[in-house]
PDB file of C-alpha atoms in Angstrom:
ATOM      1  CA  MET J  66       0.000   0.000   0.000  1.00  0.00           C
ATOM      2  CA  ALA J  67       1.383   3.421  -0.991  1.00  0.00           C
ATOM      3  CA  ASP J  68       1.031   6.471   1.244  1.00  0.00           C
ATOM      4  CA  ILE J  69       0.295   9.980  -0.030  1.00  0.00           C
ATOM      5  CA  LEU J  70       3.990  10.578  -0.769  1.00  0.00           C
ATOM      6  CA  GLY J  71       4.345   7.453  -2.879  1.00  0.00           C
ATOM      7  CA  ASN J  72       6.133   5.263  -0.347  1.00  0.00           C
ATOM      8  CA  ASP J  73       5.047   1.634  -0.334  1.00  0.00           C
ATOM      9  CA  VAL J  74       5.086   0.300   3.232  1.00  0.00           C
ATOM     10  CA  GLU J  75       5.102  -3.353   2.124  1.00  0.00           C
ATOM     11  CA  LYS J  76       7.953  -2.747  -0.317  1.00  0.00           C
ATOM     12  CA  ASP J  77       9.951  -0.895   2.313  1.00  0.00           C
ATOM     13  CA  GLU J  78       9.748  -4.048   4.419  1.00  0.00           C
ATOM     14  CA  LEU J  79      10.646  -6.259   1.416  1.00  0.00           C
ATOM     15  CA  TYR J  80      13.606  -4.103   0.401  1.00  0.00           C
ATOM     16  CA  LYS J  81      14.990  -3.236   3.839  1.00  0.00           C
ATOM     17  CA  ASN J  82      17.863  -5.741   3.533  1.00  0.00           C
ATOM     18  CA  GLU J  83      18.591  -4.975  -0.124  1.00  0.00           C
ATOM     19  CA  ILE J  84      21.997  -3.281  -0.371  1.00  0.00           C
ATOM     20  CA  PRO J  85      21.138  -0.911  -3.283  1.00  0.00           C
ATOM     21  CA  TYR J  86      17.985   0.227  -1.472  1.00  0.00           C
ATOM     22  CA  ARG J  87      19.796   0.751   1.835  1.00  0.00           C
ATOM     23  CA  ILE J  88      22.588   2.779   0.213  1.00  0.00           C
ATOM     24  CA  VAL J  89      20.301   5.157  -1.673  1.00  0.00           C
ATOM     25  CA  ARG J  90      17.835   5.489   1.207  1.00  0.00           C
ATOM     26  CA  ASN J  91      20.665   6.517   3.538  1.00  0.00           C
ATOM     27  CA  MET J  92      22.028   8.932   0.953  1.00  0.00           C
ATOM     28  CA  ALA J  93      18.587  10.487   0.506  1.00  0.00           C
ATOM     29  CA  LYS J  94      18.263  11.005   4.262  1.00  0.00           C
ATOM     30  CA  MET J  95      21.736  12.543   4.331  1.00  0.00           C
ATOM     31  CA  TYR J  96      20.928  15.015   1.555  1.00  0.00           C
ATOM     32  CA  TRP J  97      17.385  15.745   2.823  1.00  0.00           C
ATOM     33  CA  PRO J  98      17.625  15.348   6.625  1.00  0.00           C
ATOM     34  CA  ASN J  99      14.476  17.339   7.358  1.00  0.00           C
ATOM     35  CA  ARG J 100      12.263  16.808   4.286  1.00  0.00           C
ATOM     36  CA  TYR J 101      13.220  13.311   3.133  1.00  0.00           C
ATOM     37  CA  ASN J 102       9.757  12.041   2.159  1.00  0.00           C
ATOM     38  CA  GLU J 103       8.551  15.323   0.657  1.00  0.00           C
ATOM     39  CA  GLU J 104      11.659  15.776  -1.504  1.00  0.00           C
ATOM     40  CA  LEU J 105      11.800  12.139  -2.591  1.00  0.00           C
ATOM     41  CA  ALA J 106       8.211  12.335  -3.866  1.00  0.00           C
ATOM     42  CA  LYS J 107       9.277  14.960  -6.443  1.00  0.00           C
ATOM     43  CA  TYR J 108      11.579  12.596  -8.333  1.00  0.00           C
ATOM     44  CA  GLY J 109      11.071   9.644 -10.635  1.00  0.00           C
ATOM     45  CA  LEU J 110      13.137   7.237 -12.715  1.00  0.00           C
ATOM     46  CA  VAL J 111      12.651   6.546 -16.413  1.00  0.00           C
ATOM     47  CA  LEU J 112      14.761   3.832 -18.005  1.00  0.00           C
ATOM     48  CA  VAL J 113      14.761   4.221 -21.781  1.00  0.00           C
ATOM     49  CA  LYS J 114      15.459   0.701 -22.982  1.00  0.00           C
ATOM     50  CA  PRO J 115      17.887  -0.435 -25.721  1.00  0.00           C
ATOM     51  CA  GLU J 116      15.170  -0.999 -28.338  1.00  0.00           C
ATOM     52  CA  ALA J 117      14.181   2.682 -28.089  1.00  0.00           C
ATOM     53  CA  LEU J 118      17.741   3.771 -28.861  1.00  0.00           C
ATOM     54  CA  ILE J 119      18.164   1.183 -31.624  1.00  0.00           C
ATOM     55  CA  THR J 120      14.928   2.145 -33.412  1.00  0.00           C
ATOM     56  CA  GLY J 121      15.330   5.909 -32.992  1.00  0.00           C
ATOM     57  CA  LYS J 122      12.443   6.572 -30.558  1.00  0.00           C
ATOM     58  CA  ILE J 123      14.378   8.807 -28.153  1.00  0.00           C
ATOM     59  CA  LYS J 124      13.163  12.150 -29.519  1.00  0.00           C
ATOM     60  CA  GLU J 125       9.538  11.031 -29.410  1.00  0.00           C
ATOM     61  CA  ILE J 126       9.867   9.876 -25.809  1.00  0.00           C
ATOM     62  CA  PHE J 127      11.603  13.110 -24.778  1.00  0.00           C
ATOM     63  CA  SER J 128       8.913  15.145 -26.519  1.00  0.00           C
ATOM     64  CA  ILE J 129       6.158  13.433 -24.523  1.00  0.00           C
ATOM     65  CA  LEU J 130       8.017  13.874 -21.221  1.00  0.00           C
ATOM     66  CA  GLN J 131       8.691  17.549 -21.909  1.00  0.00           C
ATOM     67  CA  ALA J 132       5.100  18.214 -22.956  1.00  0.00           C
ATOM     68  CA  GLU J 133       3.930  16.756 -19.629  1.00  0.00           C
ATOM     69  CA  GLY J 134       6.222  19.154 -17.752  1.00  0.00           C
ATOM     70  CA  TYR J 135       8.866  16.743 -16.476  1.00  0.00           C
ATOM     71  CA  GLU J 136      12.210  18.419 -15.769  1.00  0.00           C
ATOM     72  CA  LEU J 137      15.411  16.493 -16.502  1.00  0.00           C
ATOM     73  CA  ILE J 138      17.692  16.565 -13.455  1.00  0.00           C
ATOM     74  CA  TYR J 139      20.229  13.842 -14.236  1.00  0.00           C
ATOM     75  CA  TYR J 140      20.928  11.311 -16.968  1.00  0.00           C
ATOM     76  CA  VAL J 141      23.521   8.759 -17.977  1.00  0.00           C
ATOM     77  CA  CYS J 142      23.767   6.424 -20.973  1.00  0.00           C
ATOM     78  CA  LYS J 143      25.276   3.023 -20.157  1.00  0.00           C
ATOM     79  CA  ASN J 144      25.089  -0.697 -20.761  1.00  0.00           C
ATOM     80  CA  ILE J 145      22.959  -2.271 -18.022  1.00  0.00           C
ATOM     81  CA  GLY J 146      24.157  -5.832 -18.590  1.00  0.00           C
ATOM     82  CA  ALA J 147      22.739  -9.178 -17.523  1.00  0.00           C
ATOM     83  CA  VAL J 148      23.533  -8.989 -13.787  1.00  0.00           C
ATOM     84  CA  ARG J 149      21.899  -5.596 -13.208  1.00  0.00           C
ATOM     85  CA  THR J 150      18.943  -6.682 -15.333  1.00  0.00           C
ATOM     86  CA  SER J 151      18.335  -9.759 -13.179  1.00  0.00           C
ATOM     87  CA  GLU J 152      18.693  -7.716 -10.003  1.00  0.00           C
ATOM     88  CA  MET J 153      16.293  -5.029 -11.248  1.00  0.00           C
ATOM     89  CA  TRP J 154      13.405  -7.398 -11.884  1.00  0.00           C
ATOM     90  CA  LYS J 155      14.193 -10.313  -9.559  1.00  0.00           C
ATOM     91  CA  PHE J 156      11.009  -9.871  -7.507  1.00  0.00           C
ATOM     92  CA  SER J 157       8.626  -9.413 -10.434  1.00  0.00           C
ATOM     93  CA  TRP J 158      10.256 -12.290 -12.342  1.00  0.00           C
ATOM     94  CA  LEU J 159       9.776 -14.921  -9.634  1.00  0.00           C
ATOM     95  CA  ASN J 160       7.163 -16.658 -11.801  1.00  0.00           C
ATOM     96  CA  SER J 161       8.510 -15.634 -15.214  1.00  0.00           C
ATOM     97  CA  SER J 162       9.686 -18.174 -17.757  1.00  0.00           C
ATOM     98  CA  MET J 163      13.405 -18.758 -18.264  1.00  0.00           C
ATOM     99  CA  GLU J 164      12.931 -17.658 -21.876  1.00  0.00           C
ATOM    100  CA  HIS J 165      11.574 -14.291 -20.726  1.00  0.00           C
ATOM    101  CA  ILE J 166      14.488 -13.774 -18.330  1.00  0.00           C
ATOM    102  CA  LEU J 167      17.065 -14.803 -20.948  1.00  0.00           C
ATOM    103  CA  ILE J 168      15.764 -12.466 -23.662  1.00  0.00           C
ATOM    104  CA  ASN J 169      15.761  -9.510 -21.281  1.00  0.00           C
ATOM    105  CA  GLN J 170      19.325 -10.251 -20.182  1.00  0.00           C
ATOM    106  CA  LYS J 171      20.406 -10.379 -23.819  1.00  0.00           C
ATOM    107  CA  LEU J 172      18.488  -7.182 -24.672  1.00  0.00           C
ATOM    108  CA  PHE J 173      20.074  -5.106 -21.902  1.00  0.00           C
ATOM    109  CA  SER J 174      23.537  -6.506 -22.722  1.00  0.00           C
ATOM    110  CA  MET J 175      23.295  -5.798 -26.455  1.00  0.00           C
ATOM    111  CA  CYS J 176      23.116  -1.999 -26.354  1.00  0.00           C
ATOM    112  CA  ASP J 177      23.168   0.979 -24.007  1.00  0.00           C
ATOM    113  CA  SER J 178      20.122   2.193 -22.079  1.00  0.00           C
ATOM    114  CA  LEU J 179      19.372   5.747 -21.007  1.00  0.00           C
ATOM    115  CA  ILE J 180      18.764   6.365 -17.298  1.00  0.00           C
ATOM    116  CA  LEU J 181      16.786   9.536 -16.535  1.00  0.00           C
ATOM    117  CA  ILE J 182      15.982  11.122 -13.182  1.00  0.00           C
ATOM    118  CA  LEU J 183      13.053  13.500 -13.657  1.00  0.00           C
ATOM    119  CA  ARG J 184      11.269  15.956 -11.410  1.00  0.00           C
ATOM    120  CA  SER J 185       7.717  17.234 -11.339  1.00  0.00           C
ATOM    121  CA  GLN J 186       6.729  20.425  -9.516  1.00  0.00           C
ATOM    122  CA  CYS J 187       3.012  19.569  -9.719  1.00  0.00           C
ATOM    123  CA  LEU J 188       2.395  16.398  -7.707  1.00  0.00           C
ATOM    124  CA  CYS J 189      -1.385  16.726  -7.341  1.00  0.00           C
ATOM    125  CA  GLY J 190      -1.432  14.297  -4.399  1.00  0.00           C
ATOM    126  CA  LYS J 191       0.713  11.688  -6.183  1.00  0.00           C
ATOM    127  CA  SER J 192       4.444  11.076  -6.361  1.00  0.00           C
ATOM    128  CA  THR J 193       6.370  11.698  -9.574  1.00  0.00           C
ATOM    129  CA  CYS J 194       7.008   7.938  -9.782  1.00  0.00           C
ATOM    130  CA  GLU J 195       3.283   7.212  -9.776  1.00  0.00           C
ATOM    131  CA  MET J 196       2.561   9.863 -12.422  1.00  0.00           C
ATOM    132  CA  LEU J 197       5.376   8.651 -14.687  1.00  0.00           C
ATOM    133  CA  THR J 198       4.154   5.056 -14.392  1.00  0.00           C
ATOM    134  CA  LYS J 199       0.695   6.186 -15.450  1.00  0.00           C
ATOM    135  CA  LEU J 200       2.177   8.136 -18.369  1.00  0.00           C
ATOM    136  CA  LYS J 201       4.224   5.097 -19.443  1.00  0.00           C
ATOM    137  CA  GLY J 202       1.177   2.904 -20.045  1.00  0.00           C
ATOM    138  CA  SER J 203       0.634  -0.815 -19.754  1.00  0.00           C
ATOM    139  CA  ALA J 204       2.666  -3.532 -21.463  1.00  0.00           C
ATOM    140  CA  PHE J 205      -0.731  -4.906 -22.545  1.00  0.00           C
ATOM    141  CA  GLU J 206      -2.085  -3.103 -25.602  1.00  0.00           C
ATOM    142  CA  SER J 207      -5.745  -3.401 -24.531  1.00  0.00           C
ATOM    143  CA  LYS J 208      -5.038  -1.466 -21.316  1.00  0.00           C
ATOM    144  CA  ARG J 209      -3.302   1.575 -22.857  1.00  0.00           C
ATOM    145  CA  GLU J 210      -4.807   5.052 -23.103  1.00  0.00           C
ATOM    146  CA  PRO J 211      -4.251   7.656 -25.873  1.00  0.00           C
ATOM    147  CA  TYR J 212      -2.097  10.029 -23.803  1.00  0.00           C
ATOM    148  CA  GLN J 213       0.387   7.335 -22.766  1.00  0.00           C
ATOM    149  CA  ILE J 214       3.851   6.742 -24.210  1.00  0.00           C
ATOM    150  CA  ARG J 215       3.120   3.158 -25.199  1.00  0.00           C
ATOM    151  CA  TRP J 216      -0.035   4.244 -27.004  1.00  0.00           C
ATOM    152  CA  LYS J 217       1.698   7.017 -28.949  1.00  0.00           C
ATOM    153  CA  ILE J 218       4.778   4.918 -29.700  1.00  0.00           C
ATOM    154  CA  LYS J 219       3.514   1.393 -30.234  1.00  0.00           C
ATOM    155  CA  PRO J 220       5.873  -1.250 -28.793  1.00  0.00           C
ATOM    156  CA  ILE J 221       7.321  -3.931 -31.047  1.00  0.00           C
ATOM    157  CA  ASN J 222       5.916  -6.600 -28.738  1.00  0.00           C
ATOM    158  CA  TYR J 223       5.269  -7.295 -25.036  1.00  0.00           C
ATOM    159  CA  VAL J 224       8.988  -7.407 -24.175  1.00  0.00           C
ATOM    160  CA  LEU J 225      10.238  -4.631 -26.462  1.00  0.00           C
ATOM    161  CA  ASN J 226       8.129  -1.831 -24.995  1.00  0.00           C
ATOM    162  CA  TYR J 227      10.681   1.055 -24.963  1.00  0.00           C
ATOM    163  CA  VAL J 228      10.474   2.397 -21.387  1.00  0.00           C
ATOM    164  CA  HIS J 229      10.471   1.335 -17.760  1.00  0.00           C
ATOM    165  CA  THR J 230       9.550   3.503 -14.771  1.00  0.00           C
ATOM    166  CA  SER J 231       9.855   3.042 -11.025  1.00  0.00           C
ATOM    167  CA  ASP J 232       6.329   2.366  -9.774  1.00  0.00           C
ATOM    168  CA  ASP J 233       6.758   4.264  -6.507  1.00  0.00           C
ATOM    169  CA  SER J 234       9.372   5.963  -4.338  1.00  0.00           C
ATOM    170  CA  SER J 235      10.434   2.673  -2.746  1.00  0.00           C
ATOM    171  CA  ASP J 236      11.209   1.223  -6.185  1.00  0.00           C
ATOM    172  CA  PHE J 237      12.961   4.480  -7.107  1.00  0.00           C
ATOM    173  CA  LEU J 238      15.419   4.090  -4.222  1.00  0.00           C
ATOM    174  CA  ARG J 239      16.139   0.452  -5.005  1.00  0.00           C
ATOM    175  CA  GLU J 240      16.382   0.778  -8.796  1.00  0.00           C
ATOM    176  CA  VAL J 241      18.567   3.896  -8.761  1.00  0.00           C
ATOM    177  CA  GLY J 242      20.890   1.989  -6.420  1.00  0.00           C
ATOM    178  CA  ILE J 243      21.083  -0.914  -8.883  1.00  0.00           C
ATOM    179  CA  LEU J 244      21.524   1.138 -12.039  1.00  0.00           C
ATOM    180  CA  LEU J 245      23.988   3.784 -10.854  1.00  0.00           C
ATOM    181  CA  ASP J 246      27.522   3.298  -9.601  1.00  0.00           C
ATOM    182  CA  TRP J 247      28.722   5.094  -6.465  1.00  0.00           C
ATOM    183  CA  ASP J 248      30.160   8.146  -8.257  1.00  0.00           C
ATOM    184  CA  GLU J 249      27.022   8.397 -10.391  1.00  0.00           C
ATOM    185  CA  LEU J 250      24.839   8.310  -7.267  1.00  0.00           C
ATOM    186  CA  ILE J 251      26.773  11.246  -5.807  1.00  0.00           C
ATOM    187  CA  GLN J 252      26.367  13.176  -9.066  1.00  0.00           C
ATOM    188  CA  ALA J 253      22.653  12.383  -9.176  1.00  0.00           C
ATOM    189  CA  PHE J 254      22.011  13.571  -5.609  1.00  0.00           C
ATOM    190  CA  GLU J 255      24.106  16.694  -6.112  1.00  0.00           C
ATOM    191  CA  ALA J 256      21.977  17.450  -9.174  1.00  0.00           C
ATOM    192  CA  MET J 257      18.745  16.879  -7.236  1.00  0.00           C
ATOM    193  CA  VAL J 258      19.638  19.156  -4.326  1.00  0.00           C
ATOM    194  CA  SER J 259      21.079  21.884  -6.557  1.00  0.00           C
ATOM    195  CA  ASN J 260      17.762  22.304  -8.432  1.00  0.00           C
ATOM    196  CA  HIS J 261      19.716  22.561 -11.665  1.00  0.00           C
ATOM    197  CA  ILE J 262      17.588  21.584 -14.662  1.00  0.00           C
ATOM    198  CA  LYS J 263      19.302  20.008 -17.667  1.00  0.00           C
ATOM    199  CA  SER J 264      18.256  20.220 -21.285  1.00  0.00           C
ATOM    200  CA  TYR J 265      17.059  16.946 -22.750  1.00  0.00           C
ATOM    201  CA  PRO J 266      20.115  15.612 -24.613  1.00  0.00           C
ATOM    202  CA  SER J 267      20.558  14.863 -28.263  1.00  0.00           C
ATOM    203  CA  ILE J 268      21.491  11.186 -28.214  1.00  0.00           C
ATOM    204  CA  GLU J 269      23.280  10.054 -31.351  1.00  0.00           C
ATOM    205  CA  VAL J 270      22.871   6.359 -31.976  1.00  0.00           C
ATOM    206  CA  LYS J 271      23.029   4.174 -35.037  1.00  0.00           C
ATOM    207  CA  THR J 272      19.371   3.359 -35.545  1.00  0.00           C
ATOM    208  CA  ILE J 273      18.260   0.025 -36.926  1.00  0.00           C
ATOM    209  CA  LEU J 274      14.715   0.188 -38.172  1.00  0.00           C
ATOM    210  CA  PRO J 275      12.928  -3.156 -37.747  1.00  0.00           C
ATOM    211  CA  SER J 276      12.938  -4.780 -41.126  1.00  0.00           C
ATOM    212  CA  GLN J 277       9.992  -6.428 -42.793  1.00  0.00           C
ATOM    213  CA  ASP J 278      12.413  -9.315 -43.236  1.00  0.00           C
ATOM    214  CA  TYR J 279      12.358  -9.940 -39.485  1.00  0.00           C
ATOM    215  CA  THR J 280      10.136 -12.968 -39.908  1.00  0.00           C
ATOM    216  CA  LEU J 281      10.203 -16.194 -37.948  1.00  0.00           C
ATOM    217  CA  ILE J 282      10.312 -18.388 -41.064  1.00  0.00           C
ATOM    218  CA  LYS J 283      13.316 -16.612 -42.564  1.00  0.00           C
ATOM    219  CA  TRP J 284      15.134 -16.697 -39.227  1.00  0.00           C
ATOM    220  CA  LEU J 285      14.436 -20.424 -38.811  1.00  0.00           C
ATOM    221  CA  ASN J 286      15.555 -21.151 -42.369  1.00  0.00           C
ATOM    222  CA  LYS J 287      18.926 -19.548 -41.674  1.00  0.00           C
ATOM    223  CA  ILE J 288      19.335 -21.726 -38.589  1.00  0.00           C
ATOM    224  CA  TYR J 289      18.318 -24.837 -40.531  1.00  0.00           C
ATOM    225  CA  TYR J 290      20.938 -24.089 -43.205  1.00  0.00           C
ATOM    226  CA  LYS J 291      23.675 -23.564 -40.590  1.00  0.00           C
ATOM    227  CA  THR J 292      22.634 -26.793 -38.875  1.00  0.00           C
ATOM    228  CA  GLU J 293      22.979 -28.787 -42.078  1.00  0.00           C
ATOM    229  CA  ILE J 294      26.500 -27.551 -42.827  1.00  0.00           C
ATOM    230  CA  SER J 295      27.743 -27.764 -39.230  1.00  0.00           C
ATOM    231  CA  ASN J 296      29.379 -30.706 -37.495  1.00  0.00           C
ATOM    232  CA  ILE J 297      26.643 -31.283 -34.932  1.00  0.00           C
ATOM    233  CA  PRO J 298      25.988 -34.688 -33.304  1.00  0.00           C
ATOM    234  CA  ALA J 299      23.015 -36.485 -34.834  1.00  0.00           C
ATOM    235  CA  PRO J 300      20.745 -36.391 -31.728  1.00  0.00           C
ATOM    236  CA  ASP J 301      21.080 -32.624 -31.391  1.00  0.00           C
ATOM    237  CA  LYS J 302      20.695 -32.092 -35.131  1.00  0.00           C
ATOM    238  CA  ILE J 303      17.438 -34.063 -35.067  1.00  0.00           C
ATOM    239  CA  TYR J 304      16.268 -32.095 -32.020  1.00  0.00           C
ATOM    240  CA  ILE J 305      16.933 -28.807 -33.802  1.00  0.00           C
ATOM    241  CA  ARG J 306      15.154 -29.930 -36.968  1.00  0.00           C
ATOM    242  CA  GLU J 307      12.092 -31.093 -35.013  1.00  0.00           C
ATOM    243  CA  ASN J 308      11.829 -27.799 -33.132  1.00  0.00           C
ATOM    244  CA  ILE J 309      12.210 -25.772 -36.313  1.00  0.00           C
ATOM    245  CA  GLN J 310       9.458 -27.780 -38.003  1.00  0.00           C
ATOM    246  CA  ALA J 311       7.143 -27.460 -34.996  1.00  0.00           C
ATOM    247  CA  LEU J 312       7.611 -23.678 -34.923  1.00  0.00           C
ATOM    248  CA  LYS J 313       6.880 -23.481 -38.655  1.00  0.00           C
ATOM    249  CA  ASN J 314       3.790 -25.674 -38.422  1.00  0.00           C
ATOM    250  CA  SER J 315       1.968 -23.896 -35.591  1.00  0.00           C
ATOM    251  CA  THR J 316       1.757 -20.308 -34.378  1.00  0.00           C
ATOM    252  CA  CYS J 317       0.876 -21.735 -30.958  1.00  0.00           C
ATOM    253  CA  GLN J 318       4.286 -23.395 -30.700  1.00  0.00           C
ATOM    254  CA  LYS J 319       6.774 -21.306 -28.693  1.00  0.00           C
ATOM    255  CA  MET J 320      10.539 -21.412 -28.373  1.00  0.00           C
ATOM    256  CA  THR J 321      11.821 -23.135 -25.267  1.00  0.00           C
ATOM    257  CA  PHE J 322      14.804 -22.359 -23.082  1.00  0.00           C
ATOM    258  CA  ASN J 323      16.321 -25.739 -23.985  1.00  0.00           C
ATOM    259  CA  PHE J 324      15.994 -25.057 -27.714  1.00  0.00           C
ATOM    260  CA  LEU J 325      17.692 -21.664 -27.351  1.00  0.00           C
ATOM    261  CA  CYS J 326      20.485 -23.222 -25.279  1.00  0.00           C
ATOM    262  CA  VAL J 327      21.171 -25.814 -27.973  1.00  0.00           C
ATOM    263  CA  LEU J 328      21.263 -23.107 -30.658  1.00  0.00           C
ATOM    264  CA  CYS J 329      23.757 -21.140 -28.587  1.00  0.00           C
ATOM    265  CA  LYS J 330      25.814 -24.245 -27.848  1.00  0.00           C
ATOM    266  CA  TYR J 331      26.557 -24.666 -31.561  1.00  0.00           C
ATOM    267  CA  ASN J 332      26.778 -20.931 -32.365  1.00  0.00           C
ATOM    268  CA  LEU J 333      23.752 -21.142 -34.630  1.00  0.00           C
ATOM    269  CA  ILE J 334      22.425 -17.729 -33.546  1.00  0.00           C
ATOM    270  CA  GLN J 335      23.899 -14.324 -32.808  1.00  0.00           C
ATOM    271  CA  TRP J 336      22.182 -12.146 -30.222  1.00  0.00           C
ATOM    272  CA  ASP J 337      21.679  -9.230 -32.591  1.00  0.00           C
ATOM    273  CA  PHE J 338      18.534  -7.099 -32.843  1.00  0.00           C
ATOM    274  CA  GLU J 339      16.870  -9.422 -35.357  1.00  0.00           C
ATOM    275  CA  THR J 340      17.242 -12.373 -32.987  1.00  0.00           C
ATOM    276  CA  ILE J 341      15.984 -10.295 -30.054  1.00  0.00           C
ATOM    277  CA  VAL J 342      12.864  -9.302 -32.030  1.00  0.00           C
ATOM    278  CA  ILE J 343      12.157 -12.804 -33.309  1.00  0.00           C
ATOM    279  CA  VAL J 344      12.730 -14.638 -30.033  1.00  0.00           C
ATOM    280  CA  SER J 345      10.853 -12.092 -27.880  1.00  0.00           C
ATOM    281  CA  SER J 346       7.860 -12.438 -30.211  1.00  0.00           C
ATOM    282  CA  ASN J 347       7.826 -16.206 -29.950  1.00  0.00           C
ATOM    283  CA  ILE J 348       8.249 -17.107 -26.272  1.00  0.00           C
ATOM    284  CA  ILE J 349       5.823 -17.527 -23.394  1.00  0.00           C
TER     285      ILE J 349
END
């Protein structure tokens, strides 16, 4: 349950022994000794994910945030990597499939993400985290509303949905502690207490527009060809062929963790953007 300042009492109890949460919570109390809760409620985290940088969606996302009056206080562009990714979502992924966890680890290792700390001066009884989460929109298309980021910039699929936000101030403390290194945390807090507003940056990235050739059949055919010309033991070669045929025959068939492991074992796939798109569209 969240209080009026966006703190979740149950999450505070869950996170109390988490090192990233403890570090940032103590830093926040050091920087705001008298108005800790009130100041914390002004700030929110937006994580602009790799697929947004790769497909050139940064300007559109910035435009929406600016139009809603969110001030940029601090940002850094960095590779999140597999370990931070697992730590970020370890509680929400307790019941997730191994395929879902794997594809997210590969996504956040493939390319940089953009970490933004934003501030709102108009809280209207809600924390900035709560308002940003509402603005983000649901991962489920049927639950999105026209003013939301994921309505205006349609995600590629359920996994590749462009942005993540901290749901509340408790998540903000924990996730900032995971994503930022010690020196970056100091810089972020110095920026927050100084009230210095930054201009939204011009991020130059090599965009890769999703190709119409990103189809499951074409991707599977390439794997089948590599399998046939590779020195792979007969049992594994048969296993690969059977899985390829099953995926071709039925749209209900999904890729399994074991199948992906075998493909990786024999270097039959590269974790490039095409593979990320195809696999994330065809897992549970």
